[in-house]
Amino acid sequence: MAEEELSLFYVASGPEGRDRLLEGCLLGDVHTDAHALVVLRNPQLTARTVEDNNIQPTRSRRPASNMAANSATPPSDRRFLIFFDFDETIVDESSDDVVVQAAPGQNLPGWLKDTYRPGHYNDYMQRVLAYLGEKGVSESAIRSVIEKIPASPGMLALFQFLRHRPPQDFEVVLISDANTFFIESWLHRVGARQLFAKIFTNPATFDTHGRLVLRPFHTHGCLRCPDNMCKQVIVRDYVLRRTQERGRPFQRVFYVGDGANDFCPSLVLGPRDTAFARRGYPMHRLITEVHEARPGEFKAVTVPWTSGEDVVERLRKHVEDN
């Protein structure tokens, strides 16, 4: 088996949430440790998790049938898989911050701001949305401020590039700690909803009183991520499931993000894959720190971006080379 037939997806685990990254594997007969998951680029072989010392990778505690915002199985002929974050990646601001513009006086009271606890941001946003409901902020008012969020530089050009590629090129997936209402509202406004085969985010729906009710996406055991969402779990599970459904892995996996919660999923990318980290943002800084402190441990190719055009340039090279 040739070396290029291997794609490695690394799994973080352990009591301190440290990443023990695989140094290598034996070609032909997979040999690895408890922290590594190896996908063989061979249609006759399935992805497997290698376990040792009873150490289990972080798992989602959300039923598989509820994992995606849209349940239809994407076509199986796509060559590449690309994941996008939403806040400060697709859009140039945080939608959770922008929604405050719909509040009376475009501000939140101090007592509400003081309820935030690190690692429990979803709980905090539930209270924020409940407050907006109590103040009579309507669905249309919330939608209006969300729809006005500007796209990140070059992002709509990136969407156009993906939309006009042959259909067998890219399977496009969105993973965000925002919520379904914010994301769907914005994507529909710019005409980009159909680009995404799947959307993984926190569910949010209006109740009978017209209040937007937010719920957590899932629970998990990752010590690095907020309690309602670990994007690494989502990426790993999705790649495994799609590999099984397709009977073969994707040629390459790409991840476009900006935040600290986008660093965690980038750890499961292999050396053939690419982490597009927004330049100067937490994801970029964390990857840089790993490169400097432990050279060789972060396996994916890292491409900093300031514009979606930077992503287009690299993707165009891959589709032409393959």
Coordinates of C-alpha atoms in Angstrom, one line a residue:
M1 CA 0.0 0.0 0.0
A2 CA 1.4 3.4 -1.0
E3 CA 1.9 6.1 1.7
E4 CA -0.5 8.4 0.0
E5 CA -3.3 5.9 0.6
L6 CA -3.4 6.8 4.2
S7 CA -5.2 9.7 5.9
L8 CA -4.9 10.1 9.7
F9 CA -7.5 11.6 11.9
Y10 CA -6.2 12.1 15.4
V11 CA -8.4 11.9 18.5
A12 CA -7.7 13.9 21.6
S13 CA -8.4 12.1 24.9
G14 CA -6.9 11.6 28.4
P15 CA -7.8 13.1 31.8
E16 CA -6.1 16.5 31.1
G17 CA -7.5 16.6 27.5
R18 CA -3.9 16.5 26.2
D19 CA -3.3 15.5 22.6
R20 CA -1.1 12.5 22.1
L21 CA -0.6 12.7 18.4
L22 CA 0.4 9.6 16.4
E23 CA 4.0 9.6 15.2
G24 CA 3.4 7.1 12.5
C25 CA 1.8 3.8 11.3
L26 CA 3.0 0.7 9.6
L27 CA 1.9 0.7 5.9
G28 CA -0.3 -2.1 4.9
D29 CA -1.0 -3.3 8.5
V30 CA -2.2 -0.5 10.7
H31 CA -0.3 -0.1 13.9
T32 CA -1.1 2.8 16.2
D33 CA -2.1 3.8 19.7
A34 CA -5.3 4.5 21.7
H35 CA -5.4 8.1 20.6
A36 CA -5.3 7.6 16.9
L37 CA -7.9 6.7 14.3
V38 CA -6.7 5.6 10.9
V39 CA -8.7 5.8 7.7
L40 CA -7.3 3.7 4.9
R41 CA -7.6 5.1 1.5
N42 CA -8.8 1.7 0.1
P43 CA -12.5 1.1 -0.7
Q44 CA -12.2 -2.5 0.6
L45 CA -11.2 -1.4 4.1
T46 CA -13.3 0.5 6.6
A47 CA -12.3 3.1 9.1
R48 CA -11.4 1.8 12.5
T49 CA -10.8 3.1 16.0
V50 CA -7.8 1.5 17.7
E51 CA -8.2 1.3 21.5
D52 CA -5.7 0.4 24.2
N53 CA -5.8 0.5 28.0
N54 CA -9.6 1.1 28.0
I55 CA -9.1 4.6 26.8
Q56 CA -12.0 5.8 24.7
P57 CA -12.1 8.8 22.3
T58 CA -14.5 11.6 23.2
R59 CA -18.0 10.7 22.0
S60 CA -21.1 12.7 21.4
R61 CA -24.1 11.9 23.7
R62 CA -26.6 13.1 21.1
P63 CA -28.5 10.4 19.1
A64 CA -27.0 10.0 15.7
S65 CA -30.4 10.6 14.1
N66 CA -30.4 14.0 15.6
M67 CA -26.9 15.0 14.7
A68 CA -27.7 17.1 11.6
A69 CA -30.0 20.0 10.9
N70 CA -31.0 18.3 7.6
S71 CA -31.1 14.5 7.5
A72 CA -30.9 13.7 3.8
T73 CA -27.7 11.7 3.0
P74 CA -25.4 13.6 0.6
P75 CA -24.4 12.0 -2.7
S76 CA -21.4 9.6 -2.4
D77 CA -19.4 10.9 -5.4
R78 CA -17.8 14.0 -3.8
R79 CA -14.0 14.0 -3.9
F80 CA -13.4 16.6 -1.1
L81 CA -15.0 17.4 2.2
I82 CA -14.9 21.0 3.5
F83 CA -16.1 22.2 6.9
F84 CA -17.0 25.8 7.7
D85 CA -17.4 27.6 11.0
F86 CA -20.0 30.5 11.0
D87 CA -19.3 33.3 13.4
E88 CA -16.2 35.4 12.4
T89 CA -15.6 32.9 9.6
I90 CA -18.5 33.0 7.2
V91 CA -19.8 36.2 8.8
D92 CA -17.4 38.9 10.0
E93 CA -18.9 39.3 13.4
S94 CA -20.3 37.1 16.2
S95 CA -24.1 36.6 15.7
D96 CA -24.5 36.2 19.4
D97 CA -23.1 39.7 19.9
V98 CA -25.1 41.2 17.0
V99 CA -28.4 39.9 18.3
V100 CA -28.0 42.3 21.3
Q101 CA -28.7 45.1 18.8
A102 CA -32.4 44.0 18.9
A103 CA -32.6 44.5 22.7
P104 CA -34.1 47.7 24.1
G105 CA -31.4 50.4 24.0
Q106 CA -29.2 47.9 22.0
N107 CA -27.7 46.7 25.3
L108 CA -28.1 44.0 28.0
P109 CA -28.5 44.8 31.7
G110 CA -25.5 44.3 33.9
W111 CA -27.1 41.6 36.0
L112 CA -27.6 39.5 32.9
K113 CA -24.1 40.0 31.7
D114 CA -22.8 38.9 35.1
T115 CA -24.5 35.5 34.8
Y116 CA -21.9 34.3 32.2
R117 CA -19.6 31.5 33.3
P118 CA -16.7 30.3 31.2
G119 CA -17.5 27.0 29.4
H120 CA -21.2 27.6 29.7
Y121 CA -21.9 30.1 26.9
N122 CA -24.9 28.3 25.6
D123 CA -26.6 28.6 29.0
Y124 CA -25.8 32.3 28.9
M125 CA -27.3 32.8 25.5
Q126 CA -30.4 30.9 26.5
R127 CA -30.9 33.6 29.2
V128 CA -30.1 36.4 26.7
L129 CA -32.8 35.1 24.2
A130 CA -35.2 34.7 27.1
Y131 CA -34.6 38.3 28.1
L132 CA -35.3 39.5 24.5
G133 CA -38.5 37.5 24.6
E134 CA -39.6 39.0 27.9
K135 CA -39.0 42.5 26.4
G136 CA -41.2 41.7 23.4
V137 CA -38.5 41.6 20.8
S138 CA -40.1 39.9 17.8
E139 CA -38.9 37.2 15.4
S140 CA -38.7 39.7 12.6
A141 CA -36.6 42.1 14.7
I142 CA -34.1 39.4 15.5
R143 CA -34.0 38.2 11.9
S144 CA -33.4 41.8 10.7
V145 CA -30.3 42.3 12.8
I146 CA -28.9 38.9 11.9
E147 CA -29.4 39.4 8.2
K148 CA -27.4 42.6 8.3
I149 CA -24.2 41.0 9.5
P150 CA -21.6 41.4 6.8
A151 CA -19.9 38.5 5.3
S152 CA -16.2 38.0 6.0
P153 CA -13.9 39.4 3.3
G154 CA -14.0 37.2 0.2
M155 CA -16.4 34.7 1.7
L156 CA -19.1 35.2 -0.9
A157 CA -16.5 34.8 -3.6
L158 CA -15.5 31.5 -1.9
F159 CA -19.1 30.4 -2.0
Q160 CA -19.4 31.2 -5.7
F161 CA -16.3 29.2 -6.3
L162 CA -17.7 26.2 -4.5
R163 CA -21.1 26.6 -6.2
H164 CA -19.7 26.6 -9.7
R165 CA -17.4 23.7 -9.3
P166 CA -18.5 20.3 -10.8
P167 CA -21.0 18.6 -8.4
Q168 CA -18.6 15.8 -7.7
D169 CA -15.9 18.1 -6.2
F170 CA -17.0 19.3 -2.8
E171 CA -19.3 18.2 0.0
V172 CA -19.8 21.3 2.2
V173 CA -20.7 21.1 5.9
L174 CA -21.2 23.9 8.5
I175 CA -20.4 23.4 12.2
S176 CA -21.2 26.3 14.5
D177 CA -21.9 27.1 18.1
A178 CA -24.4 29.7 17.0
N179 CA -27.9 28.4 16.4
T180 CA -30.2 27.2 13.6
F181 CA -32.3 30.4 13.4
F182 CA -29.3 32.8 13.1
I183 CA -27.5 30.6 10.5
E184 CA -30.6 29.7 8.4
S185 CA -31.7 33.4 8.4
W186 CA -28.3 34.6 7.2
L187 CA -27.7 31.9 4.6
H188 CA -31.1 32.3 3.1
R189 CA -30.6 36.1 2.8
V190 CA -27.4 35.6 0.7
G191 CA -28.8 32.7 -1.2
A192 CA -26.2 30.2 0.1
R193 CA -28.4 27.8 2.0
Q194 CA -28.4 25.1 -0.7
L195 CA -24.6 25.1 -0.7
F196 CA -24.4 23.2 2.6
A197 CA -25.2 19.5 2.7
K198 CA -25.4 19.5 6.5
I199 CA -25.5 22.0 9.3
F200 CA -24.5 21.1 12.8
T201 CA -25.5 23.7 15.4
N202 CA -27.5 24.4 18.5
P203 CA -31.3 24.1 17.8
A204 CA -33.3 27.3 18.3
T205 CA -37.0 27.7 17.6
F206 CA -39.8 30.1 18.5
D207 CA -42.3 28.9 21.1
T208 CA -46.0 29.7 21.2
H209 CA -45.3 33.0 23.0
G210 CA -42.9 34.2 20.2
R211 CA -39.8 33.7 22.2
L212 CA -36.7 32.2 20.6
V213 CA -35.8 29.1 22.7
L214 CA -32.2 27.8 22.4
R215 CA -31.1 24.3 23.3
P216 CA -27.6 22.7 23.5
F217 CA -26.4 20.6 20.6
H218 CA -25.1 17.7 22.6
T219 CA -23.0 16.7 25.6
H220 CA -19.5 15.3 25.4
G221 CA -16.4 14.6 27.5
C222 CA -13.9 17.0 25.9
L223 CA -12.2 19.2 28.5
R224 CA -11.1 21.7 25.9
C225 CA -14.6 22.7 24.6
P226 CA -17.7 24.3 26.0
D227 CA -20.2 21.9 27.5
N228 CA -22.7 22.1 24.7
M229 CA -20.5 21.4 21.7
C230 CA -17.2 19.8 20.8
K231 CA -16.6 20.3 17.1
Q232 CA -13.9 17.6 17.1
V233 CA -16.5 15.0 18.0
I234 CA -18.8 16.2 15.2
V235 CA -16.0 16.2 12.6
R236 CA -14.7 12.8 13.6
D237 CA -18.1 11.2 13.7
Y238 CA -19.2 12.7 10.4
V239 CA -16.0 11.7 8.6
L240 CA -16.3 8.1 9.9
R241 CA -20.0 7.9 9.0
R242 CA -19.5 9.3 5.5
T243 CA -16.6 7.0 4.9
Q244 CA -18.8 4.0 5.8
E245 CA -21.7 5.3 3.7
R246 CA -19.5 6.0 0.7
G247 CA -17.3 2.9 1.0
R248 CA -14.2 5.0 0.7
P249 CA -12.8 8.1 2.4
F250 CA -12.6 11.6 0.9
Q251 CA -9.4 12.5 -1.0
R252 CA -8.8 15.5 1.3
V253 CA -10.6 17.2 4.2
F254 CA -10.6 21.0 4.7
Y255 CA -11.6 23.0 7.7
V256 CA -12.2 26.8 7.6
G257 CA -12.4 28.5 10.9
D258 CA -11.2 31.2 13.3
G259 CA -11.9 30.5 16.9
A260 CA -10.5 28.4 19.8
N261 CA -13.3 25.9 19.3
D262 CA -12.1 25.5 15.7
F263 CA -8.7 24.4 16.9
C264 CA -10.0 21.3 18.6
P265 CA -11.5 19.8 15.3
S266 CA -8.3 20.7 13.4
L267 CA -6.4 18.3 15.6
V268 CA -8.2 15.3 13.9
L269 CA -7.0 16.4 10.4
G270 CA -4.3 14.3 8.8
P271 CA -1.2 15.3 6.8
R272 CA -3.1 15.3 3.5
D273 CA -5.7 17.7 4.9
T274 CA -5.8 21.5 5.4
A275 CA -6.7 23.7 8.3
F276 CA -7.6 27.2 7.0
A277 CA -7.1 29.4 10.1
R278 CA -8.1 33.1 10.0
R279 CA -4.9 35.0 10.5
G280 CA -4.4 36.6 13.9
Y281 CA -7.5 34.9 15.4
P282 CA -7.4 32.2 18.2
M283 CA -7.4 29.2 16.0
H284 CA -4.3 30.5 14.1
R285 CA -2.5 31.4 17.4
L286 CA -3.2 28.0 18.9
I287 CA -1.9 26.2 15.9
T288 CA 1.2 28.4 15.8
E289 CA 1.8 27.6 19.5
V290 CA 1.7 23.9 18.8
H291 CA 4.0 24.2 15.9
E292 CA 6.5 26.1 18.0
A293 CA 6.3 24.1 21.2
R294 CA 6.0 20.6 19.7
P295 CA 7.1 20.6 16.0
G296 CA 5.5 17.9 13.9
E297 CA 2.6 17.2 16.3
F298 CA 0.0 19.2 14.3
K299 CA -0.4 17.1 11.2
A300 CA -2.6 19.1 8.8
V301 CA -1.3 21.7 6.4
T302 CA -2.0 25.1 7.9
V303 CA -3.0 27.9 5.6
P304 CA -3.7 31.3 7.3
W305 CA -6.4 33.4 5.6
T306 CA -7.5 37.0 5.7
S307 CA -9.9 36.7 2.8
G308 CA -12.0 33.9 1.3
E309 CA -9.9 34.4 -1.8
D310 CA -7.0 32.9 0.0
V311 CA -9.0 29.7 0.5
V312 CA -10.1 29.8 -3.1
E313 CA -6.5 29.9 -4.3
R314 CA -5.5 26.8 -2.3
L315 CA -8.7 24.9 -3.2
R316 CA -8.3 25.6 -6.9
K317 CA -4.8 24.1 -6.7
H318 CA -6.0 20.9 -5.1
V319 CA -8.9 20.4 -7.6
E320 CA -6.5 21.0 -10.5
D321 CA -3.8 18.7 -9.1
N322 CA -6.3 15.9 -8.5

